mmCIF file of C-alpha atoms in Angstrom:
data_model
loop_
_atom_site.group_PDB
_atom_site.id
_atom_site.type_symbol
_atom_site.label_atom_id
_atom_site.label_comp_id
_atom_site.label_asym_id
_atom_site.label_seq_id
_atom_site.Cartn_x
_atom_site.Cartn_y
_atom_site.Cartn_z
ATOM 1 C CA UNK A 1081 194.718 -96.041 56.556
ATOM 2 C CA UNK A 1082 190.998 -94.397 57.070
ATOM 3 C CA UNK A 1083 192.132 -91.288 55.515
ATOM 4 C CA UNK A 1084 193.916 -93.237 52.405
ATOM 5 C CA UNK A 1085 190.561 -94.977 51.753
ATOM 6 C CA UNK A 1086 188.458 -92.282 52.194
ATOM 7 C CA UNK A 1087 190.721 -90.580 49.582
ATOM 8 C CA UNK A 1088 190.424 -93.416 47.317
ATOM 9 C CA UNK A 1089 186.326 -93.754 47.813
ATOM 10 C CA UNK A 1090 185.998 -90.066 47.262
ATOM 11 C CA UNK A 1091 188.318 -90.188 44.039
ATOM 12 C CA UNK A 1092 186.288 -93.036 42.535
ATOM 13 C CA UNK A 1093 183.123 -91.086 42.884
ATOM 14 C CA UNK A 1094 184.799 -88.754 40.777
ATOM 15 C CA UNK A 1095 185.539 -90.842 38.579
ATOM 16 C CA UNK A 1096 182.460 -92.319 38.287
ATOM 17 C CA UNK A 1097 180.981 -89.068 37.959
ATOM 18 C CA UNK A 1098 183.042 -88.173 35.374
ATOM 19 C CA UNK A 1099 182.570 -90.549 33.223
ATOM 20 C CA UNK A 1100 178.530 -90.081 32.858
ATOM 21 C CA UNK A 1101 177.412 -89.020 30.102
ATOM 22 C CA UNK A 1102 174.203 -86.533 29.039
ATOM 23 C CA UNK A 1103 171.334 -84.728 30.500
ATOM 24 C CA UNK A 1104 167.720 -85.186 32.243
ATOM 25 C CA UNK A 1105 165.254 -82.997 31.841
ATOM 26 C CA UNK A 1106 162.074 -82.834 34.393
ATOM 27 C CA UNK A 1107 159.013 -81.639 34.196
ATOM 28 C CA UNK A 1108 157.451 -81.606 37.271
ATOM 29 C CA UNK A 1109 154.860 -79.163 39.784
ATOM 30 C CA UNK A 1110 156.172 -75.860 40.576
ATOM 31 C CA UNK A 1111 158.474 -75.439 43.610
ATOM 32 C CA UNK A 1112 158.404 -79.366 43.702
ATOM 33 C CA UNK A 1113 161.651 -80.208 42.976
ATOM 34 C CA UNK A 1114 164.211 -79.973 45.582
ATOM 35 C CA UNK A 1115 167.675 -78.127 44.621
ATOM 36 C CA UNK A 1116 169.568 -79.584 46.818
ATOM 37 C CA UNK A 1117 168.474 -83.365 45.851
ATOM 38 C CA UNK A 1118 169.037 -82.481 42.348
ATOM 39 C CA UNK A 1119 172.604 -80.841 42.895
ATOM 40 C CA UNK A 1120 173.297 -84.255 45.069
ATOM 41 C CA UNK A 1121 172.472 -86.408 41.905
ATOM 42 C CA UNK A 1122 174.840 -84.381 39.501
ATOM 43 C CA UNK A 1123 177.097 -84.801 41.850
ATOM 44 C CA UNK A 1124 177.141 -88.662 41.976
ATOM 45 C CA UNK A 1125 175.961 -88.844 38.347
ATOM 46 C CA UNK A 1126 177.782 -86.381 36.570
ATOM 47 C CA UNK A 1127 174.193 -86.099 34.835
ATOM 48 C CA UNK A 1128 173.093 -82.648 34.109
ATOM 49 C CA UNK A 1129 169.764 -81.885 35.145
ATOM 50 C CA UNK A 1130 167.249 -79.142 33.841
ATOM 51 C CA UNK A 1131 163.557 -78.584 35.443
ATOM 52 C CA UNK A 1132 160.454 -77.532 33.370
ATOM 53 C CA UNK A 1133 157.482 -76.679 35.645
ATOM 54 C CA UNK A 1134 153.663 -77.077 35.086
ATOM 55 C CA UNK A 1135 150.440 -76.176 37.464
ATOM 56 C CA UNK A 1136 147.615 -79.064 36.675
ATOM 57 C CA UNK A 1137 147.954 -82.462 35.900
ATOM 58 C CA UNK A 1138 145.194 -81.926 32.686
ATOM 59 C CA UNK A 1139 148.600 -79.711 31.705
ATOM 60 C CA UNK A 1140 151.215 -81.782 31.751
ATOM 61 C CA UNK A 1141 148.721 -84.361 30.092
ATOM 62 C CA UNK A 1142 148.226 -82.593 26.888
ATOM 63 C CA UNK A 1143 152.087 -81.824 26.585
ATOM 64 C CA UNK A 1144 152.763 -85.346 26.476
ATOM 65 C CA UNK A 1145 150.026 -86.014 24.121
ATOM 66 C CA UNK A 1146 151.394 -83.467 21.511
ATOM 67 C CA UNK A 1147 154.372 -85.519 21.752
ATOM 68 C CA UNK A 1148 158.029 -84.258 21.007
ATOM 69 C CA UNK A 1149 158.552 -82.598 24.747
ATOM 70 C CA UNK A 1150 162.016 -83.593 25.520
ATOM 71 C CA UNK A 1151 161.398 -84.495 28.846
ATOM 72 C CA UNK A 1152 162.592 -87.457 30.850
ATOM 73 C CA UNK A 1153 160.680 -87.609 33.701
ATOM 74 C CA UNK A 1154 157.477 -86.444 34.280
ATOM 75 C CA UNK A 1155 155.315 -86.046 37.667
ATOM 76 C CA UNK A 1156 151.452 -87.227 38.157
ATOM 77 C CA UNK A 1157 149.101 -88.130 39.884
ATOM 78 C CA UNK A 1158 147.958 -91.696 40.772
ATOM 79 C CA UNK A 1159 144.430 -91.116 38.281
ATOM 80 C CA UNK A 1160 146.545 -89.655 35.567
ATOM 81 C CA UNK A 1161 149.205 -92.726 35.963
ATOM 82 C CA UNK A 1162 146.590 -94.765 34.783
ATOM 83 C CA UNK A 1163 145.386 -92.899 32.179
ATOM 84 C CA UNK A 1164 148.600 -92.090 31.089
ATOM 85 C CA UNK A 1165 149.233 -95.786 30.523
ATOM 86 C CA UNK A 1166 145.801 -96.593 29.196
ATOM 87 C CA UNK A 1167 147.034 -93.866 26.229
ATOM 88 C CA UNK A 1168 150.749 -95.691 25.922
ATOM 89 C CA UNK A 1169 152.330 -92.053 27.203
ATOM 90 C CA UNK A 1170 154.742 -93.803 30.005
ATOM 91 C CA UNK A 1171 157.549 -96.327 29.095
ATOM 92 C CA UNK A 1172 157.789 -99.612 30.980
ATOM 93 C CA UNK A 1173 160.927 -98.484 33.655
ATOM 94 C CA UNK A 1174 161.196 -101.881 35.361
ATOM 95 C CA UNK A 1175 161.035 -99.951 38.700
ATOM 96 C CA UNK A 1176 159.638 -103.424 40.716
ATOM 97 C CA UNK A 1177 163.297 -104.579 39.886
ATOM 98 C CA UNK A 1178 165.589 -101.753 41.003
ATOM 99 C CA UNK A 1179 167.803 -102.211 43.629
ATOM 100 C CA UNK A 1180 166.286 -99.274 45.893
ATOM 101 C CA UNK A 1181 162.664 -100.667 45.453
ATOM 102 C CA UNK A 1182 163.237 -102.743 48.460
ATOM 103 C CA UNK A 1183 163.134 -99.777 50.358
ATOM 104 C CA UNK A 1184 159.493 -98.501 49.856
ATOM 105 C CA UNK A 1185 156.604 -99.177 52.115
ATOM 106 C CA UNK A 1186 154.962 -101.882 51.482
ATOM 107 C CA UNK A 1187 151.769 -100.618 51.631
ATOM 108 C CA UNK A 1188 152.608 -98.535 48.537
ATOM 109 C CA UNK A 1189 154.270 -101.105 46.461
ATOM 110 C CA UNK A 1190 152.796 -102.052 43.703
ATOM 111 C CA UNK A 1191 149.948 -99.342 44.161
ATOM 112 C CA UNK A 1192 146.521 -99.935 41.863
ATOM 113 C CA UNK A 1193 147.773 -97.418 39.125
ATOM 114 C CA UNK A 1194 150.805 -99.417 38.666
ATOM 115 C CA UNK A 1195 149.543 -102.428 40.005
ATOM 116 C CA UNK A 1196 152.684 -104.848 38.440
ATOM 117 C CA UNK A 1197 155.537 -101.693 39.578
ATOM 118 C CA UNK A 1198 156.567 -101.557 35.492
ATOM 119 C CA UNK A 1199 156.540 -97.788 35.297
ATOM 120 C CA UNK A 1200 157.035 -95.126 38.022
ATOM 121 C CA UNK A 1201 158.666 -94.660 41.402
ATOM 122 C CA UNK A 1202 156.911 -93.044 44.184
ATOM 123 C CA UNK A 1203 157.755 -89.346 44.590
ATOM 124 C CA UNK A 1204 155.487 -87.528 47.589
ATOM 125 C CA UNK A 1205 152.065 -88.362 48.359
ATOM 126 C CA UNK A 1206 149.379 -85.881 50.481
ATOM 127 C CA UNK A 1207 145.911 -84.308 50.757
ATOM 128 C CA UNK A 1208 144.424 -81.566 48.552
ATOM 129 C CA UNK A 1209 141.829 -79.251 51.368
ATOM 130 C CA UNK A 1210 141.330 -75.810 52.092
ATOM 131 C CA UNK A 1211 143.935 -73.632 53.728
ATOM 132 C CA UNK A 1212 142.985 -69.766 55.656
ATOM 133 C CA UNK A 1213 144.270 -66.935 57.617
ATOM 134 C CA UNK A 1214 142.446 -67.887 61.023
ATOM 135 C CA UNK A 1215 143.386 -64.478 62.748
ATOM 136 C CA UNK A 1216 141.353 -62.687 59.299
ATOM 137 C CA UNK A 1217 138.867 -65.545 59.560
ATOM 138 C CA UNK A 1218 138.788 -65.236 62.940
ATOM 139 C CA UNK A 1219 137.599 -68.645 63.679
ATOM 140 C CA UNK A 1220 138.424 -72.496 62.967
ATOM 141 C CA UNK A 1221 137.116 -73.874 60.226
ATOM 142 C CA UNK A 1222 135.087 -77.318 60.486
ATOM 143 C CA UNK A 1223 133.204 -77.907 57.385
ATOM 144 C CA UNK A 1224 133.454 -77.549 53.708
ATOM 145 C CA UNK A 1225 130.217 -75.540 53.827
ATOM 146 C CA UNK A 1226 132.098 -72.716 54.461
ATOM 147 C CA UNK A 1227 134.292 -72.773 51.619
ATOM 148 C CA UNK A 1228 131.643 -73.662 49.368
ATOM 149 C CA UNK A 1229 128.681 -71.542 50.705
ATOM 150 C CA UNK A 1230 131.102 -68.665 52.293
ATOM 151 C CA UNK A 1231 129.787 -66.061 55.057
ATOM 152 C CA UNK A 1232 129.484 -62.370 53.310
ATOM 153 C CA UNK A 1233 132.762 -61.352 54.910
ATOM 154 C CA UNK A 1234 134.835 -63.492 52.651
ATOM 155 C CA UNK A 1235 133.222 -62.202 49.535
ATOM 156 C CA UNK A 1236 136.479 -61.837 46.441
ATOM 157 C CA UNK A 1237 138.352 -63.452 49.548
ATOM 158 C CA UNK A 1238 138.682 -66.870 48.504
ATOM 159 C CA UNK A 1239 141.209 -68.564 46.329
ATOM 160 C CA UNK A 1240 140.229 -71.876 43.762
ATOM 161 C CA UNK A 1241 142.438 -74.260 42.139
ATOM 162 C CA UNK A 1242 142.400 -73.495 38.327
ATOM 163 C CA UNK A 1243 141.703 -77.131 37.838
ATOM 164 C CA UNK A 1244 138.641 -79.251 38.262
ATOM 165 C CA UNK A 1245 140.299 -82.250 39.164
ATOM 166 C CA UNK A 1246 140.239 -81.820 43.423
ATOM 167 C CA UNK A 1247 137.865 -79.066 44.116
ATOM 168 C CA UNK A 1248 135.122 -81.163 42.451
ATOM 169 C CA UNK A 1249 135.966 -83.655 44.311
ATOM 170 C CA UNK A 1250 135.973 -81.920 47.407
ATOM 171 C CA UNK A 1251 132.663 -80.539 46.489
ATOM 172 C CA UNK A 1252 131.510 -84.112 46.121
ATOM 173 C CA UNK A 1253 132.402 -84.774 49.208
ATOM 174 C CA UNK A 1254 130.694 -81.918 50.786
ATOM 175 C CA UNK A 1255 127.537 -83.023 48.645
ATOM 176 C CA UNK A 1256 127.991 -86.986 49.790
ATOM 177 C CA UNK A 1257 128.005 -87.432 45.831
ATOM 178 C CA UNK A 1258 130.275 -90.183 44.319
ATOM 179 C CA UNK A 1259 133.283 -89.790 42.802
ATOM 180 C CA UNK A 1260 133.523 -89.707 38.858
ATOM 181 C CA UNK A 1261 129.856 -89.920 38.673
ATOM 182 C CA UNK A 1262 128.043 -90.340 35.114
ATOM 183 C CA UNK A 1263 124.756 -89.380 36.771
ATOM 184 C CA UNK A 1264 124.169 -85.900 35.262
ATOM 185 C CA UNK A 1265 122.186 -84.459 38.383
ATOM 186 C CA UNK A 1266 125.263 -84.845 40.347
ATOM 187 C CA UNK A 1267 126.928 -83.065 37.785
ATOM 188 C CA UNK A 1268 123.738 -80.351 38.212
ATOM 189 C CA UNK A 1269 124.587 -80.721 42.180
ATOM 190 C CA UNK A 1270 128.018 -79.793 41.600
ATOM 191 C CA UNK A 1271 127.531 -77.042 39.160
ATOM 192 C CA UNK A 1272 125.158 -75.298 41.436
ATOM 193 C CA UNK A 1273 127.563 -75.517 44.679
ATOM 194 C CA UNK A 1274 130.333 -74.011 42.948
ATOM 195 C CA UNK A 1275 127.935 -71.097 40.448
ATOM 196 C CA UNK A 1276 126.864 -70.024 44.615
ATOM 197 C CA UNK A 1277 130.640 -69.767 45.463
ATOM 198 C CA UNK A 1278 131.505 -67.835 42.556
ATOM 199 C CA UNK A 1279 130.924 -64.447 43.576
ATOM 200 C CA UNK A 1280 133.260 -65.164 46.578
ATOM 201 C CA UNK A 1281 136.010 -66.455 44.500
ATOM 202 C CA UNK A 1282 139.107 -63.432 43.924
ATOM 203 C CA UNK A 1283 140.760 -66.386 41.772
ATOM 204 C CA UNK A 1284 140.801 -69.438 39.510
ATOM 205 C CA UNK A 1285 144.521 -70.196 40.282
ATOM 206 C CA UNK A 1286 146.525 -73.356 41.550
ATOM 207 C CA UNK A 1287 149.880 -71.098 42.129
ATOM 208 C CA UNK A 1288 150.592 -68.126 44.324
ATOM 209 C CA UNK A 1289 148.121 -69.314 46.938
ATOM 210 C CA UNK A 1290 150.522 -69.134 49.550
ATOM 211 C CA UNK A 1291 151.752 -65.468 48.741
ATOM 212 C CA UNK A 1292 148.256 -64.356 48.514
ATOM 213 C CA UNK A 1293 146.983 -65.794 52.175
ATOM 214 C CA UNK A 1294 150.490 -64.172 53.335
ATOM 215 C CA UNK A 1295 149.538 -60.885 52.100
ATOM 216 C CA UNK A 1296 145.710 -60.998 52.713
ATOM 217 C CA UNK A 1297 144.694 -61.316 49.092
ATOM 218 C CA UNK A 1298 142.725 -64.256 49.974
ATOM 219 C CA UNK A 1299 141.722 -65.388 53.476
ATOM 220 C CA UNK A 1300 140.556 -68.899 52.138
ATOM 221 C CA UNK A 1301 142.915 -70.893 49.321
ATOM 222 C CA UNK A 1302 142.547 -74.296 47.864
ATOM 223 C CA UNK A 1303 146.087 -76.079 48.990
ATOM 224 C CA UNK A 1304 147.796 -78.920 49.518
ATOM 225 C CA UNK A 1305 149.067 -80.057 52.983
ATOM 226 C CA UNK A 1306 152.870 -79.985 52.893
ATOM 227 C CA UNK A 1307 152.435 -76.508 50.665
ATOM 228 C CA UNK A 1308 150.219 -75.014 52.876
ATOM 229 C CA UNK A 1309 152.674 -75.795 55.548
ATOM 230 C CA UNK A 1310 155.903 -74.177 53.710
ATOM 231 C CA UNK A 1311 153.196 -70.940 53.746
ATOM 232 C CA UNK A 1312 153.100 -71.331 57.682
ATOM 233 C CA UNK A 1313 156.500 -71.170 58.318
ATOM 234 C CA UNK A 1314 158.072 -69.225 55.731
ATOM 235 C CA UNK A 1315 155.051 -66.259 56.072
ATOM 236 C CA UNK A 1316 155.361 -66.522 60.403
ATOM 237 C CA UNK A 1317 151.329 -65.738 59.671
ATOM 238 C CA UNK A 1318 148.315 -67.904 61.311
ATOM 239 C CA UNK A 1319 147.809 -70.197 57.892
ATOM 240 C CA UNK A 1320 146.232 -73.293 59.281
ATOM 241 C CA UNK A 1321 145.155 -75.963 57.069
ATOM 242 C CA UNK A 1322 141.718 -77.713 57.378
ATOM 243 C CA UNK A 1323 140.836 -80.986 58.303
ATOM 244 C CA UNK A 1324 136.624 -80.538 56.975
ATOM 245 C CA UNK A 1325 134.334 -83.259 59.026
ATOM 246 C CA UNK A 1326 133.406 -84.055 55.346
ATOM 247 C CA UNK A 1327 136.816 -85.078 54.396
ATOM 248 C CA UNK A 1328 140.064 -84.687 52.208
ATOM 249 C CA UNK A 1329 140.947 -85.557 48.799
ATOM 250 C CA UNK A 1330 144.079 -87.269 48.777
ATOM 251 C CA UNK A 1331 146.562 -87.662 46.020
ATOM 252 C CA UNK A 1332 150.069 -89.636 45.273
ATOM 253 C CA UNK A 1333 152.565 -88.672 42.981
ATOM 254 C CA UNK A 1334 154.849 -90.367 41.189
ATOM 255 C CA UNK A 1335 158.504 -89.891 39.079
ATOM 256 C CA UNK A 1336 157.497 -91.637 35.530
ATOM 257 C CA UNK A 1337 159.366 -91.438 32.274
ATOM 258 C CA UNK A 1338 157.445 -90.448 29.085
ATOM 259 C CA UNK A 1339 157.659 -92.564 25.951
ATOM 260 C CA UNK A 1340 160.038 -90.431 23.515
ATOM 261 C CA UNK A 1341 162.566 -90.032 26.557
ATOM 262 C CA UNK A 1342 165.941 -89.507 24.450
ATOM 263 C CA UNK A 1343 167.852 -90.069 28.086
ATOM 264 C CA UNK A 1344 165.842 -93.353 29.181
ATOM 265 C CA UNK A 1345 168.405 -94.625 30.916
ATOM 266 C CA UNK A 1346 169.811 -91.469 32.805
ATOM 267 C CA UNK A 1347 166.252 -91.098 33.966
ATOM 268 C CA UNK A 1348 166.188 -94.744 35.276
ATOM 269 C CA UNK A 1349 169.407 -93.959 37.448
ATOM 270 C CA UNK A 1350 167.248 -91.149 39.273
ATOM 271 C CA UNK A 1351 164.169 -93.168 40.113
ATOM 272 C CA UNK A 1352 166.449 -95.758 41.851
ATOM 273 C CA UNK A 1353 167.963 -92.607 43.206
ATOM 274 C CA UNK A 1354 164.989 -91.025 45.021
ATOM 275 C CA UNK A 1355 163.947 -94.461 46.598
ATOM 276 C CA UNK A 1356 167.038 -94.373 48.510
ATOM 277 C CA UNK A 1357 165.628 -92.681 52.065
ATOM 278 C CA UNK A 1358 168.644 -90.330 52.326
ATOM 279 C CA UNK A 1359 167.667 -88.570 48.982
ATOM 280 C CA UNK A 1360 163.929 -88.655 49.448
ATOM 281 C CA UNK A 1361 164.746 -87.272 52.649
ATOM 282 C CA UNK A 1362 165.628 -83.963 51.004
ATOM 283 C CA UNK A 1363 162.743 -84.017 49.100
ATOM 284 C CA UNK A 1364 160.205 -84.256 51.763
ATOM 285 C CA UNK A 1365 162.460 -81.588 53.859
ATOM 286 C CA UNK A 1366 162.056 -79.451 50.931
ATOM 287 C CA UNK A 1367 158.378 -79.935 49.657
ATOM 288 C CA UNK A 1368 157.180 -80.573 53.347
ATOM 289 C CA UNK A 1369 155.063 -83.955 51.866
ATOM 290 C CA UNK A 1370 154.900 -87.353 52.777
ATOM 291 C CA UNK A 1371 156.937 -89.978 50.930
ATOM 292 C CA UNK A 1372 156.749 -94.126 50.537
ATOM 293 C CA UNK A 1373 160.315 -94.816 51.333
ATOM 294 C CA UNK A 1374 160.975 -96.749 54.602
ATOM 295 C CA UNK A 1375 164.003 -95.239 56.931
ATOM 296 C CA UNK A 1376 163.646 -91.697 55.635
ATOM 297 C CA UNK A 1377 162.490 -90.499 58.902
ATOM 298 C CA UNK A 1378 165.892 -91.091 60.340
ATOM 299 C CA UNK A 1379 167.239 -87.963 57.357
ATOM 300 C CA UNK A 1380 164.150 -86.004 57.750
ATOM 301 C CA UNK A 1381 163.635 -82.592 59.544
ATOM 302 C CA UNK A 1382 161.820 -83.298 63.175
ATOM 303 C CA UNK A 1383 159.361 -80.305 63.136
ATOM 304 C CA UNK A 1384 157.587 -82.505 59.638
ATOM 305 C CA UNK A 1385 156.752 -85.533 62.461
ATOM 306 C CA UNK A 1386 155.150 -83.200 64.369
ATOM 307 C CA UNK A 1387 153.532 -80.820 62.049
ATOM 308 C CA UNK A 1388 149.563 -80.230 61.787
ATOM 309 C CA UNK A 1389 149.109 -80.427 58.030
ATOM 310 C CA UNK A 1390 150.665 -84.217 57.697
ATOM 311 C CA UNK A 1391 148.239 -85.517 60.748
ATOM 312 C CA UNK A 1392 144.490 -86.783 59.372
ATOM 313 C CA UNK A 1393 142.472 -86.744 62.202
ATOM 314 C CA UNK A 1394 140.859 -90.015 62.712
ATOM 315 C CA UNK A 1395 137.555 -89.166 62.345
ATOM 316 C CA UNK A 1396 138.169 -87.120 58.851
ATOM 317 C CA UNK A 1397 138.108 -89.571 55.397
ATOM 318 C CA UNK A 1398 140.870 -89.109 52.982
ATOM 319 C CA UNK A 1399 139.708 -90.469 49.752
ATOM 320 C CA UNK A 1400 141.752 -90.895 46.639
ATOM 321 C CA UNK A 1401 140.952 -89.390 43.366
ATOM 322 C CA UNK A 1402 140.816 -92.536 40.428
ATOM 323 C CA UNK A 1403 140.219 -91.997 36.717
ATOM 324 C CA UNK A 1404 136.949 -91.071 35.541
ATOM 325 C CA UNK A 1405 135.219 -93.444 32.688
ATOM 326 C CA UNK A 1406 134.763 -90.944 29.500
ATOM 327 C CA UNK A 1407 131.339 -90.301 30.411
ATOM 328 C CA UNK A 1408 132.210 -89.006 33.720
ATOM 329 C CA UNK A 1409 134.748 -86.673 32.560
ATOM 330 C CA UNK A 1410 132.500 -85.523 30.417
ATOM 331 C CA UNK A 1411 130.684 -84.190 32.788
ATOM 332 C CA UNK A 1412 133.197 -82.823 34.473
ATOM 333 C CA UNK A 1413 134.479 -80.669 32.115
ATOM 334 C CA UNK A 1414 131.193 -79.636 31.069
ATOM 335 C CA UNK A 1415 130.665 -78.195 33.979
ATOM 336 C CA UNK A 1416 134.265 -76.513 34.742
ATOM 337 C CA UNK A 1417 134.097 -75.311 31.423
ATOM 338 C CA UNK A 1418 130.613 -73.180 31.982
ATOM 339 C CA UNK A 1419 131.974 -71.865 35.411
ATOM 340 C CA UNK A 1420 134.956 -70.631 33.718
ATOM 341 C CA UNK A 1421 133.251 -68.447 30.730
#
């Protein structure tokens, strides 16, 4: 009797799967979508799924203000939720309703950049720090002062994020400075700390950190936590990731869907499938991030509960990036965009 039903369960799920219709397309972070999560989701769905990649938030920002990108889902940060609703980009989801939102944290439901849970589901959330070869550095390293003002040794050593958005934070956090500041001598502070880094900087890059700390390239690299650990293992090299007494930027992402969506609904089904801790499970496994789903320890791989880069110290802040008022960001690209040239 067990076997017959477990014939007659699995040939409903075919049927199901079967009868689903279309395709969802994501655009999302490179190597941040996990294959195996996706392949499970066709297989339940029948939906088709296709993956477009981007490096910076500020990218995936202007795509969706050009309008006509075909995606379905798209991936940001908490700051750029906001502003992405501020500038009517994301359609109203209903996510708050969904029968997996029961399952996430609570202390991530309804989060301030989607304060009434209308529009996005909770994807991976981390820190943004400094990652380096400790057996070329041949120390550990404590502060953000040496990223920012760099020993001679690590001159065309060091690795940048191409994007403003969490280096200048982390520089105002090595400078005490506030956050999305309109005060233009901040801005002056900023630009100064990062015109004396320059000469130490090999490149302006948020991708192939991880392959260039493997192969020596760089000995210092911008990352974020879960990446930096996916460099650890898969490179069997001493990566570590810092934990500066000044502090960490931290970030959440979420899975939103983008007002001209032409598979709305398809792209609904997959936000109430990636709050269900089995599938988010795979995620996290894959990316090597922390996620806001309650019981997805229980599917997730034991060496992440134990791993360096998801512990904060105690006595290190983690502060969240938030969007900037015009006049702040402003500033902020006035001064990324004269470092640059």
């Amino acid at each position: 009797m067990k076997k017959l039903l477990l014939a007659l369960l699995g040939t409903a799920a075919l049927a199901t799967a079967a009868h689903a219709e279309g395709e969802l397309n994501i655009y999302n972070w490179v190597e941040y979508t996990d294959p195996v999560m996706v392949e499970k989701f066709t297989k339940e769905t029948g939906i088709k799924v296709n993956i477009d990649t981007y490096d910076t938030n500020e990218t995936l920002l202007a795509k969706l203000k050009a309008g006509g990108t075909g995606y379905d889902i798209v991936v940001p940060s908490q700051h750029f939720v906001e502003i992405m609703v501020k500038e009517g980009l994301l359609q109203e989801t209903g996510v708050g309703q969904m029968e997996s939102y029961k399952n996430v944290d609570p202390r991530w439901q309804k989060p301030v950049w989607d304060s009434e849970a209308k529009y996005c589901a909770p994807w991976q959330w981390g820190t943004a720090s400094v990652a380096y070869r400790k057996d070329l550095y041949g120390k550990e390293m404590s502060s953000l002062k040496e990223f920012f003002e760099p020993e001679e040794a690590l001159k065309g050593k060091i690795q940048v994020f191409k994007s403003p958005d969490e280096v200048y934070n982390m520089a105002n956090l090595y400078l005490g400075k506030p956050f999305c500041s309109e005060n233009a001598e901040d801005a002056k502070a900023v630009q100064e700390v990062f015109e004396k880094q320059k000469p130490f900087v090999v490149t302006y890059n948020s991708e192939n950190q991880n392959d260039n700390m493997a192969n020596g390239t760089s000995i210092m690299a911008n990352n974020w936590n879960g990446f930096s650990m996916r460099a650890r293992m898969d490179s069997k090299t001493d990566i570590v990731y810092a934990y500066p007494k000044e502090g960490v930027v931290g970030w959440f992402d979420s899975a939103c869907v983008p007002v001209g969506s032409k598979n709305a609904e398809n792209a609904k089904k997959f936000l109430d499938f990636i709050m269900k801790p089995e599938n988010i499970a795979l995620q996290s496994n894959y990316a090597r991030y922390s996620n806001a789903i309650l019981g997805s320890e229980a599917f997730m791989d034991r060496d992440l509960a134990e791993a360096s880069e998801l512990k904060v110290p105690e006595s290190v802040p983690v502060k969240f990036g938030t969007a900037c008022s015009p006049a702040a960001q402003k500033l902020i690209d006035r001064v990324w965009t004269k470092l640059l040239q």
